[in-house]
Tab-separated table of C-alpha atoms in Angstrom:
chain	number	residue	atom	x	y	z
A	1	MET	CA	-32.844	5.954	33.511
A	2	THR	CA	-37.015	7.882	31.518
A	3	GLN	CA	-37.069	8.442	28.259
A	4	ALA	CA	-36.641	11.930	28.601
A	5	SER	CA	-33.342	11.847	30.305
A	6	ARG	CA	-32.016	9.046	27.699
A	7	LEU	CA	-31.894	12.120	25.158
A	8	ASP	CA	-31.176	15.076	27.552
A	9	LYS	CA	-27.476	14.455	26.424
A	10	THR	CA	-24.235	16.365	27.570
A	11	ALA	CA	-22.510	19.179	26.162
A	12	VAL	CA	-19.359	18.242	24.708
A	13	SER	CA	-15.789	20.361	23.878
A	14	PRO	CA	-14.838	21.174	20.636
A	15	LYS	CA	-10.729	19.472	22.333
A	16	ALA	CA	-13.038	16.291	22.716
A	17	TRP	CA	-14.212	15.796	18.669
A	18	THR	CA	-11.429	16.357	17.890
A	19	MET	CA	-8.451	13.904	19.767
A	20	LEU	CA	-11.788	12.160	18.384
A	21	GLY	CA	-11.084	12.672	14.966
A	22	ILE	CA	-7.481	12.345	15.446
A	23	GLY	CA	-7.358	9.145	17.544
A	24	VAL	CA	-10.032	7.231	14.436
A	25	ALA	CA	-7.352	9.257	11.747
A	26	ALA	CA	-4.700	7.551	14.319
A	27	GLN	CA	-6.299	3.998	13.769
A	28	ALA	CA	-7.071	3.862	10.884
A	29	ALA	CA	-3.524	4.709	9.350
A	30	GLY	CA	-2.459	1.334	11.847
A	31	THR	CA	-5.198	-0.387	9.463
A	32	VAL	CA	-4.841	-0.111	6.340
A	33	PHE	CA	-1.158	-1.385	7.148
A	34	VAL	CA	-2.817	-4.133	8.576
A	35	SER	CA	-5.627	-4.968	6.442
A	36	THR	CA	-2.745	-4.615	3.211
A	37	PRO	CA	-1.838	-8.836	2.941
A	38	ALA	CA	-5.254	-9.243	2.184
A	39	PHE	CA	-5.602	-6.980	-0.486
A	40	LEU	CA	-2.683	-8.697	-1.860
A	41	ILE	CA	-4.710	-11.906	-1.580
A	42	PRO	CA	-6.080	-12.212	-5.580
A	43	LEU	CA	-2.093	-11.034	-6.711
A	44	LEU	CA	-0.244	-13.922	-4.150
A	45	HIS	CA	-2.247	-16.459	-5.641
A	46	SER	CA	-3.077	-15.902	-8.438
A	47	GLU	CA	0.192	-14.836	-10.476
A	48	HIS	CA	2.924	-15.495	-7.678
A	49	GLY	CA	1.555	-19.136	-7.468
A	50	LEU	CA	1.492	-18.969	-3.387
A	51	SER	CA	-1.879	-21.901	-2.145
A	52	LEU	CA	-4.831	-19.465	-0.665
A	53	THR	CA	-4.069	-21.118	2.973
A	54	GLN	CA	-0.119	-19.552	1.885
A	55	ALA	CA	-1.852	-16.175	1.290
A	56	GLY	CA	-3.981	-16.176	4.284
A	57	THR	CA	-1.021	-17.015	6.967
A	58	LEU	CA	0.958	-14.257	4.932
A	59	ALA	CA	-2.599	-12.553	5.603
A	60	ALA	CA	-2.357	-12.825	9.753
A	61	ALA	CA	1.047	-12.082	10.188
A	62	PRO	CA	-0.025	-8.422	11.383
A	63	THR	CA	-2.529	-9.620	12.896
A	64	PHE	CA	-0.739	-11.833	15.334
A	65	GLY	CA	1.442	-9.264	15.340
A	66	MET	CA	-1.063	-7.331	17.123
A	67	VAL	CA	-2.209	-10.299	19.726
A	68	LEU	CA	1.775	-10.484	21.149
A	69	THR	CA	1.289	-6.074	21.715
A	70	LEU	CA	-1.969	-4.815	22.348
A	71	VAL	CA	-1.567	-6.271	26.075
A	72	ALA	CA	1.498	-4.441	27.174
A	73	TRP	CA	1.120	-1.596	24.457
A	74	GLY	CA	-2.592	-0.919	27.109
A	75	ALA	CA	-1.030	-0.838	30.165
A	76	MET	CA	1.681	1.822	28.910
A	77	ALA	CA	-1.024	3.579	27.958
A	78	ASP	CA	-2.148	3.215	31.359
A	79	ARG	CA	0.496	4.339	32.882
A	80	PHE	CA	2.517	7.786	30.695
A	81	GLY	CA	-1.124	8.396	28.943
A	82	GLU	CA	-2.745	7.425	25.050
A	83	LYS	CA	-0.499	10.006	23.214
A	84	TRP	CA	2.911	9.073	22.632
A	85	VAL	CA	2.544	5.456	23.092
A	86	ILE	CA	0.124	6.571	19.609
A	87	SER	CA	2.954	8.470	18.227
A	88	ILE	CA	6.076	5.921	18.782
A	89	GLY	CA	3.917	2.899	17.040
A	90	LEU	CA	2.719	4.730	14.428
A	91	ALA	CA	5.984	5.550	14.108
A	92	LEU	CA	7.317	1.591	14.643
A	93	THR	CA	5.009	0.785	12.088
A	94	ALA	CA	5.802	3.152	9.415
A	95	ILE	CA	9.526	1.713	9.257
A	96	ALA	CA	8.079	-1.957	9.085
A	97	ALA	CA	6.361	-0.600	5.920
A	98	LEU	CA	8.685	0.627	4.974
A	99	ALA	CA	10.967	-2.938	5.531
A	100	ALA	CA	8.218	-4.428	3.319
A	101	THR	CA	8.686	-2.315	0.453
A	102	THR	CA	12.219	-3.639	0.111
A	103	THR	CA	11.800	-8.068	-0.566
A	104	ASP	CA	10.457	-10.053	-2.901
A	105	ASN	CA	11.088	-12.305	-0.138
A	106	TYR	CA	7.477	-14.303	1.252
A	107	ALA	CA	9.500	-14.926	4.853
A	108	LEU	CA	10.807	-11.531	5.202
A	109	LEU	CA	8.012	-9.986	3.769
A	110	GLY	CA	5.836	-11.847	6.250
A	111	ILE	CA	8.620	-10.899	9.549
A	112	ALA	CA	7.499	-7.686	8.143
A	113	PHE	CA	3.910	-7.749	9.001
A	114	LEU	CA	4.942	-9.766	11.989
A	115	LEU	CA	6.568	-6.042	12.922
A	116	GLY	CA	4.467	-3.667	11.853
A	117	GLY	CA	1.180	-5.406	13.409
A	118	MET	CA	3.340	-5.809	17.201
A	119	ALA	CA	3.679	-1.438	16.286
A	120	ALA	CA	-0.405	-1.430	14.953
A	121	ALA	CA	-1.597	-3.089	18.003
A	122	SER	CA	-0.660	0.705	20.440
A	123	THR	CA	-2.605	2.309	19.105
A	124	ASN	CA	-6.373	-0.049	19.476
A	125	ALA	CA	-5.498	0.455	23.037
A	126	ALA	CA	-4.693	3.472	24.087
A	127	SER	CA	-7.491	5.242	20.848
A	128	GLY	CA	-10.119	3.519	23.301
A	129	ARG	CA	-8.661	4.935	26.134
A	130	VAL	CA	-9.122	8.590	24.709
A	131	VAL	CA	-12.876	8.286	23.709
A	132	VAL	CA	-14.628	6.650	26.981
A	133	GLY	CA	-11.334	10.179	28.835
A	134	TRP	CA	-13.129	12.974	26.392
A	135	PHE	CA	-16.793	12.295	26.241
A	136	PRO	CA	-19.200	11.256	29.188
A	137	LYS	CA	-20.995	7.810	29.632
A	138	ASP	CA	-24.257	9.257	27.938
A	139	ARG	CA	-22.038	9.728	24.462
A	140	ARG	CA	-19.625	6.723	24.791
A	141	GLY	CA	-22.019	4.851	23.076
A	142	LEU	CA	-21.862	7.764	19.440
A	143	ALA	CA	-18.441	8.033	20.640
A	144	MET	CA	-16.839	5.276	20.059
A	145	GLY	CA	-19.175	3.911	17.163
A	146	ILE	CA	-17.396	6.668	15.514
A	147	ARG	CA	-13.635	5.781	16.740
A	148	GLN	CA	-14.846	2.352	15.719
A	149	MET	CA	-15.060	3.950	12.357
A	150	SER	CA	-12.120	3.828	12.022
A	151	GLN	CA	-10.711	-0.202	10.888
A	152	PRO	CA	-13.662	-0.188	7.948
A	153	LEU	CA	-12.607	3.060	7.244
A	154	GLY	CA	-8.562	1.777	6.585
A	155	VAL	CA	-10.165	-1.476	5.293
A	156	THR	CA	-12.308	0.920	2.986
A	157	ILE	CA	-9.248	3.144	2.021
A	158	ALA	CA	-6.860	-0.881	1.648
A	159	SER	CA	-9.404	-1.954	-0.778
A	160	LEU	CA	-9.660	1.052	-2.555
A	161	THR	CA	-6.025	1.552	-3.166
A	162	ILE	CA	-3.720	-1.716	-2.688
A	163	PRO	CA	-5.349	-4.063	-4.775
A	164	THR	CA	-4.610	-0.998	-8.524
A	165	LEU	CA	-1.287	-0.417	-7.153
A	166	ALA	CA	-0.529	-4.436	-6.253
A	167	ALA	CA	-1.747	-5.346	-10.277
A	168	ASN	CA	-0.358	-1.534	-11.573
A	169	VAL	CA	2.968	-0.566	-9.978
A	170	GLY	CA	3.907	-3.930	-7.951
A	171	ILE	CA	2.861	-5.192	-3.567
A	172	GLY	CA	6.050	-2.546	-3.204
A	173	TRP	CA	4.352	0.604	-4.070
A	174	ALA	CA	0.891	-0.713	-2.371
A	175	VAL	CA	3.193	-2.044	0.069
A	176	GLY	CA	4.987	1.918	0.617
A	177	LEU	CA	0.919	3.510	1.014
A	178	SER	CA	1.809	3.267	5.178
A	179	VAL	CA	4.688	4.555	5.648
A	180	ALA	CA	3.111	7.828	4.575
A	181	LEU	CA	-0.023	7.626	6.440
A	182	ASN	CA	1.790	5.999	9.017
A	183	GLY	CA	4.307	8.427	9.107
A	184	VAL	CA	2.026	11.718	8.604
A	185	LEU	CA	-0.626	10.867	11.879
A	186	ALA	CA	2.512	10.061	14.095
A	187	LEU	CA	4.217	13.092	13.491
A	188	ILE	CA	0.590	14.632	13.036
A	189	CYS	CA	-0.162	12.725	17.006
A	190	ALA	CA	2.659	13.495	18.435
A	191	ALA	CA	1.793	17.612	18.011
A	192	ALA	CA	-1.307	17.603	18.622
A	193	LEU	CA	-3.141	15.067	20.933
A	194	VAL	CA	-4.106	14.865	24.103
A	195	ASN	CA	-4.092	12.748	27.382
A	196	PRO	CA	-8.572	12.825	28.661
A	197	PRO	CA	-8.424	14.596	31.945
A	198	ARG	CA	-7.479	12.108	34.670
A	199	PRO	CA	-10.746	11.388	37.176
A	200	ALA	CA	-10.546	12.044	40.340
A	201	ALA	CA	-9.428	9.212	42.907
A	202	ARG	CA	-12.052	7.894	44.960
A	203	PRO	CA	-12.662	8.739	49.456
A	204	THR	CA	-12.558	4.884	50.104
A	205	ASP	CA	-10.259	2.698	51.571
A	206	VAL	CA	-10.107	0.871	48.053
A	207	PRO	CA	-11.334	2.816	45.204
A	208	VAL	CA	-13.481	0.085	43.237
A	209	GLU	CA	-11.562	1.969	40.195
A	210	THR	CA	-8.372	-0.188	41.319
A	211	VAL	CA	-9.111	-4.088	41.936
A	212	ASN	CA	-8.087	-6.060	39.434
A	213	PRO	CA	-12.153	-6.291	37.248
A	214	TYR	CA	-10.999	-9.526	35.802
A	215	ARG	CA	-11.024	-11.202	39.798
A	216	SER	CA	-14.565	-9.763	41.137
A	217	ASN	CA	-16.912	-11.076	38.090
A	218	TRP	CA	-16.931	-13.031	35.061
A	219	PHE	CA	-18.799	-10.274	33.436
A	220	LEU	CA	-15.041	-8.653	30.817
A	221	TRP	CA	-14.467	-12.546	30.270
A	222	ARG	CA	-17.889	-13.828	29.146
A	223	ILE	CA	-17.383	-10.111	26.772
A	224	HIS	CA	-14.387	-10.986	25.693
A	225	VAL	CA	-15.204	-14.677	24.245
A	226	VAL	CA	-18.494	-12.737	23.379
A	227	SER	CA	-16.760	-10.949	21.198
A	228	ALA	CA	-13.150	-13.175	19.478
A	229	LEU	CA	-17.120	-15.032	18.226
A	230	LEU	CA	-17.918	-12.212	16.763
A	231	VAL	CA	-14.481	-12.569	14.647
A	232	PHE	CA	-14.745	-15.126	13.010
A	233	PRO	CA	-17.485	-13.065	10.082
A	234	GLN	CA	-15.548	-10.097	10.299
A	235	PHE	CA	-12.427	-11.101	9.263
A	236	THR	CA	-14.222	-13.676	6.854
A	237	LEU	CA	-15.782	-11.712	5.301
A	238	SER	CA	-13.339	-8.920	5.318
A	239	THR	CA	-9.864	-11.511	4.265
A	240	PHE	CA	-12.222	-13.664	1.647
A	241	GLY	CA	-15.227	-11.339	0.260
A	242	LEU	CA	-12.523	-9.680	-1.639
A	243	VAL	CA	-11.339	-13.233	-4.124
A	244	TRP	CA	-14.884	-14.718	-3.421
A	245	LEU	CA	-16.917	-11.814	-5.678
A	246	ILE	CA	-13.856	-12.237	-8.449
A	247	SER	CA	-12.640	-16.082	-8.347
A	248	GLU	CA	-16.789	-17.149	-7.671
A	249	GLN	CA	-18.594	-14.518	-9.059
A	250	GLY	CA	-16.404	-13.624	-11.805
A	251	TRP	CA	-15.921	-10.028	-10.462
A	252	ASP	CA	-13.147	-8.065	-11.840
A	253	ALA	CA	-10.813	-7.063	-9.432
A	254	ALA	CA	-11.569	-2.852	-9.499
A	255	PRO	CA	-15.219	-3.556	-9.646
A	256	ALA	CA	-14.779	-6.326	-6.492
A	257	GLY	CA	-12.375	-3.134	-4.949
A	258	LEU	CA	-15.027	-1.293	-4.734
A	259	LEU	CA	-17.402	-2.604	-3.785
A	260	ILE	CA	-15.601	-3.635	-0.329
A	261	GLY	CA	-14.824	-0.509	-0.090
A	262	ILE	CA	-18.456	-0.301	0.335
A	263	SER	CA	-19.420	-2.362	2.235
A	264	GLN	CA	-16.792	-1.289	5.072
A	265	PHE	CA	-18.516	2.500	4.486
A	266	VAL	CA	-21.672	1.277	4.866
A	267	GLY	CA	-20.762	-1.004	7.798
A	268	ALA	CA	-18.512	1.637	9.718
A	269	LEU	CA	-21.652	4.038	9.579
A	270	GLY	CA	-23.538	0.991	11.166
A	271	ARG	CA	-21.069	1.632	14.263
A	272	ILE	CA	-22.508	4.381	14.501
A	273	VAL	CA	-26.228	3.944	14.590
A	274	VAL	CA	-25.039	0.839	16.699
A	275	GLY	CA	-23.786	3.254	19.467
A	276	VAL	CA	-26.232	6.101	19.418
A	277	TRP	CA	-28.518	2.634	19.886
A	278	SER	CA	-27.280	2.212	22.767
A	279	ASP	CA	-26.500	5.303	23.920
A	280	ARG	CA	-30.925	5.861	24.115
A	281	ALA	CA	-31.855	2.040	25.470
A	282	GLY	CA	-28.714	2.405	27.638
A	283	SER	CA	-27.683	-0.648	27.559
A	284	ARG	CA	-24.402	-2.133	25.707
A	285	VAL	CA	-25.626	-5.668	26.190
A	286	GLY	CA	-29.091	-5.895	25.318
A	287	PRO	CA	-27.450	-3.889	20.986
A	288	LEU	CA	-24.669	-6.772	21.078
A	289	ARG	CA	-27.230	-9.694	21.724
A	290	LEU	CA	-29.363	-8.847	18.521
A	291	VAL	CA	-26.223	-8.184	16.698
A	292	ALA	CA	-25.041	-12.173	17.271
A	293	VAL	CA	-28.315	-13.136	16.163
A	294	SER	CA	-28.234	-10.964	13.006
A	295	ALA	CA	-24.151	-12.161	12.104
A	296	SER	CA	-25.004	-15.853	12.058
A	297	ALA	CA	-28.248	-15.548	10.233
A	298	VAL	CA	-25.897	-13.385	7.281
A	299	MET	CA	-23.957	-16.103	7.425
A	300	LEU	CA	-26.176	-18.761	6.854
A	301	ALA	CA	-27.409	-16.391	3.712
A	302	MET	CA	-23.523	-15.825	2.410
A	303	ALA	CA	-24.210	-19.877	2.651
A	304	ALA	CA	-26.612	-20.059	0.049
A	305	ALA	CA	-25.710	-16.964	-2.022
A	306	ASP	CA	-24.087	-18.659	-4.900
A	307	ALA	CA	-27.928	-19.749	-5.634
A	308	ALA	CA	-29.023	-15.936	-5.859
A	309	PRO	CA	-29.625	-14.230	-8.314
A	310	TRP	CA	-27.144	-12.278	-10.454
A	311	GLY	CA	-26.692	-9.179	-8.199
A	312	VAL	CA	-28.145	-10.864	-5.183
A	313	PRO	CA	-24.912	-12.387	-3.480
A	314	ALA	CA	-23.185	-9.136	-3.597
A	315	LEU	CA	-26.142	-7.426	-1.118
A	316	ILE	CA	-26.315	-9.797	0.693
A	317	LEU	CA	-22.402	-10.013	0.782
A	318	LEU	CA	-23.338	-5.608	1.522
A	319	LEU	CA	-25.471	-6.375	4.051
A	320	ALA	CA	-23.501	-9.668	5.476
A	321	THR	CA	-20.307	-6.795	5.667
A	322	THR	CA	-22.278	-3.858	7.874
A	323	ILE	CA	-23.995	-6.511	10.164
A	324	SER	CA	-20.612	-8.498	10.661
A	325	VAL	CA	-18.556	-5.081	12.218
A	326	ALA	CA	-21.796	-3.953	13.775
A	327	ASP	CA	-20.465	-5.336	17.856
A	328	ASN	CA	-17.489	-4.074	17.649
A	329	GLY	CA	-17.866	-0.682	18.926
A	330	LEU	CA	-21.091	-2.250	21.725
A	331	ALA	CA	-18.246	-4.472	23.348
A	332	PHE	CA	-15.057	-2.040	23.255
A	333	THR	CA	-17.613	0.656	25.121
A	334	SER	CA	-18.821	-1.527	27.554
A	335	VAL	CA	-15.409	-2.899	28.114
A	336	ALA	CA	-13.768	0.282	28.816
A	337	GLU	CA	-16.617	0.767	31.390
A	338	ALA	CA	-16.395	-1.680	33.303
A	339	ALA	CA	-12.998	-2.104	33.352
A	340	GLY	CA	-12.734	1.184	34.918
A	341	PRO	CA	-10.153	4.267	34.286
A	342	LYS	CA	-7.543	2.502	35.676
A	343	TRP	CA	-7.981	-0.827	34.140
A	344	GLN	CA	-9.052	0.449	30.688
A	345	GLY	CA	-5.423	0.018	29.001
A	346	LYS	CA	-4.965	-3.514	29.937
A	347	ALA	CA	-8.362	-4.450	29.518
A	348	LEU	CA	-9.158	-2.941	25.798
A	349	GLY	CA	-5.349	-4.886	24.608
A	350	ALA	CA	-7.478	-7.841	26.631
A	351	GLN	CA	-10.710	-7.186	24.915
A	352	ASN	CA	-8.874	-6.630	21.164
A	353	THR	CA	-5.735	-9.684	22.216
A	354	GLY	CA	-8.715	-12.035	22.742
A	355	GLN	CA	-10.533	-10.521	19.155
A	356	PHE	CA	-6.908	-10.796	16.876
A	357	ILE	CA	-6.455	-14.673	17.801
A	358	ALA	CA	-9.407	-16.045	16.527
A	359	ALA	CA	-8.955	-13.452	13.776
A	360	SER	CA	-5.031	-14.584	13.268
A	361	ALA	CA	-6.974	-17.582	12.557
A	362	VAL	CA	-9.200	-16.750	10.173
A	363	GLY	CA	-7.301	-17.009	6.759
A	364	PRO	CA	-5.884	-20.461	7.485
A	365	VAL	CA	-8.601	-21.705	9.325
A	366	VAL	CA	-10.797	-20.534	6.628
A	367	GLY	CA	-8.743	-20.309	3.767
A	368	ALA	CA	-8.690	-24.229	4.745
A	369	LEU	CA	-12.104	-24.506	4.395
A	370	ILE	CA	-13.165	-22.740	1.770
A	371	GLY	CA	-10.778	-25.332	0.077
A	372	ALA	CA	-11.558	-28.148	1.245
A	373	VAL	CA	-15.114	-28.044	0.919
A	374	GLY	CA	-16.309	-24.776	-0.510
A	375	TYR	CA	-17.592	-20.858	-0.024
A	376	PRO	CA	-21.046	-22.274	0.919
A	377	LEU	CA	-20.676	-24.496	4.139
A	378	ALA	CA	-17.990	-22.923	5.073
A	379	PHE	CA	-20.146	-19.633	4.958
A	380	ALA	CA	-22.015	-22.047	7.476
A	381	ILE	CA	-19.742	-23.184	9.106
A	382	VAL	CA	-18.481	-19.707	9.863
A	383	ALA	CA	-22.226	-18.913	10.932
A	384	ALA	CA	-22.281	-21.437	13.917
A	385	PHE	CA	-19.490	-19.322	15.745
A	386	PRO	CA	-22.044	-15.760	15.980
A	387	ALA	CA	-25.116	-18.702	16.818
A	388	ALA	CA	-22.882	-18.999	19.458
A	389	ALA	CA	-21.586	-16.472	21.523
A	390	ILE	CA	-26.170	-15.425	22.215
A	391	PRO	CA	-25.992	-17.016	25.283
A	392	LEU	CA	-22.804	-15.831	25.996
A	393	VAL	CA	-22.687	-11.597	25.900
A	394	PRO	CA	-24.440	-10.875	29.901
A	395	SER	CA	-27.801	-10.600	31.228
A	396	ARG	CA	-26.965	-6.470	32.481
A	397	ASP	CA	-24.697	-4.210	32.179
A	398	ARG	CA	-21.631	-3.368	34.269
A	399	ASP	CA	-19.599	0.560	34.643
A	400	ILE	CA	-17.419	1.334	37.202
A	401	SER	CA	-16.085	4.276	34.939
A	402	VAL	CA	-17.931	7.583	37.138
């Protein structure tokens, strides 16, 4: 592909952009719910007597719930389409959030977060299908980068609202934000979301898009493993970044939450930049490899941040957060293209499953590490995970989506 052809982009319909906007809003609403318990950690730890390991385990409950249902939601999207999978999933998330507002029992709260995570998983696989279905190949990096903004956007909303609501009016009201957001988005998706057009069947005896892509080669397996390893720095920072600023750097809760929100927003913009980069480079795996290298480097910088002058740790956290989330759009686009139309939902569900299995481990494992060896050494240990991902990134892209 020449440089001129890479820059000659295919036109995208206004409807495609509208569907992308709805998909981003839907997944952001689900992310607010999934992220809420992480931003309750300082309050639960300092005022309610939970250890970091206990609070981290509670924060991991929605993520573990997602692990249980991601592939199932993806298979439903493959068979029935995206519209009702997303709409029903958001409605169920709102119901689980409502249940969480009615209890002060931490075990019941954990169950509500678990069930809500199971429901919120619906948007992850299905909204990825919306992007691949509505956008041409040479615009998918940009579109998936925008779609992947939904997670840091949801974390940003949670970081700016949950600590303040929890501290001022209680945990129930903080969780109640997810009731409103997911309920409204469920109605919007039911009314306005349109499934993308399905591709015509190929005139061959065995269409390549119907062949199980997990049996034909190792490409998808490698991307799944790489993405799971890259989850560790991302969720370490999103889960413990706030409490690190407060307990280690001496920040107050409000400015610390603001910095986390800003870092998530900058990270969201970074996903778009990396997506455009992959479109212009004509490659997903090349940029993915460089992101893995950078993620390992910035976690080592986080390990050294305590010894830096005042203000520098905040800048390092901002840079580390931006880089740690940059891989998601690349990996999702690569998985969707390599899986083909008949397997996209299941493959994206499997992609998220691997990521969230790793993410579920981050809260209790990294929390225990911090308790045992402190933040600097724990951050240095986390840097080993993206380092291990570097040689596993495939050398070439694979695309049977067109």
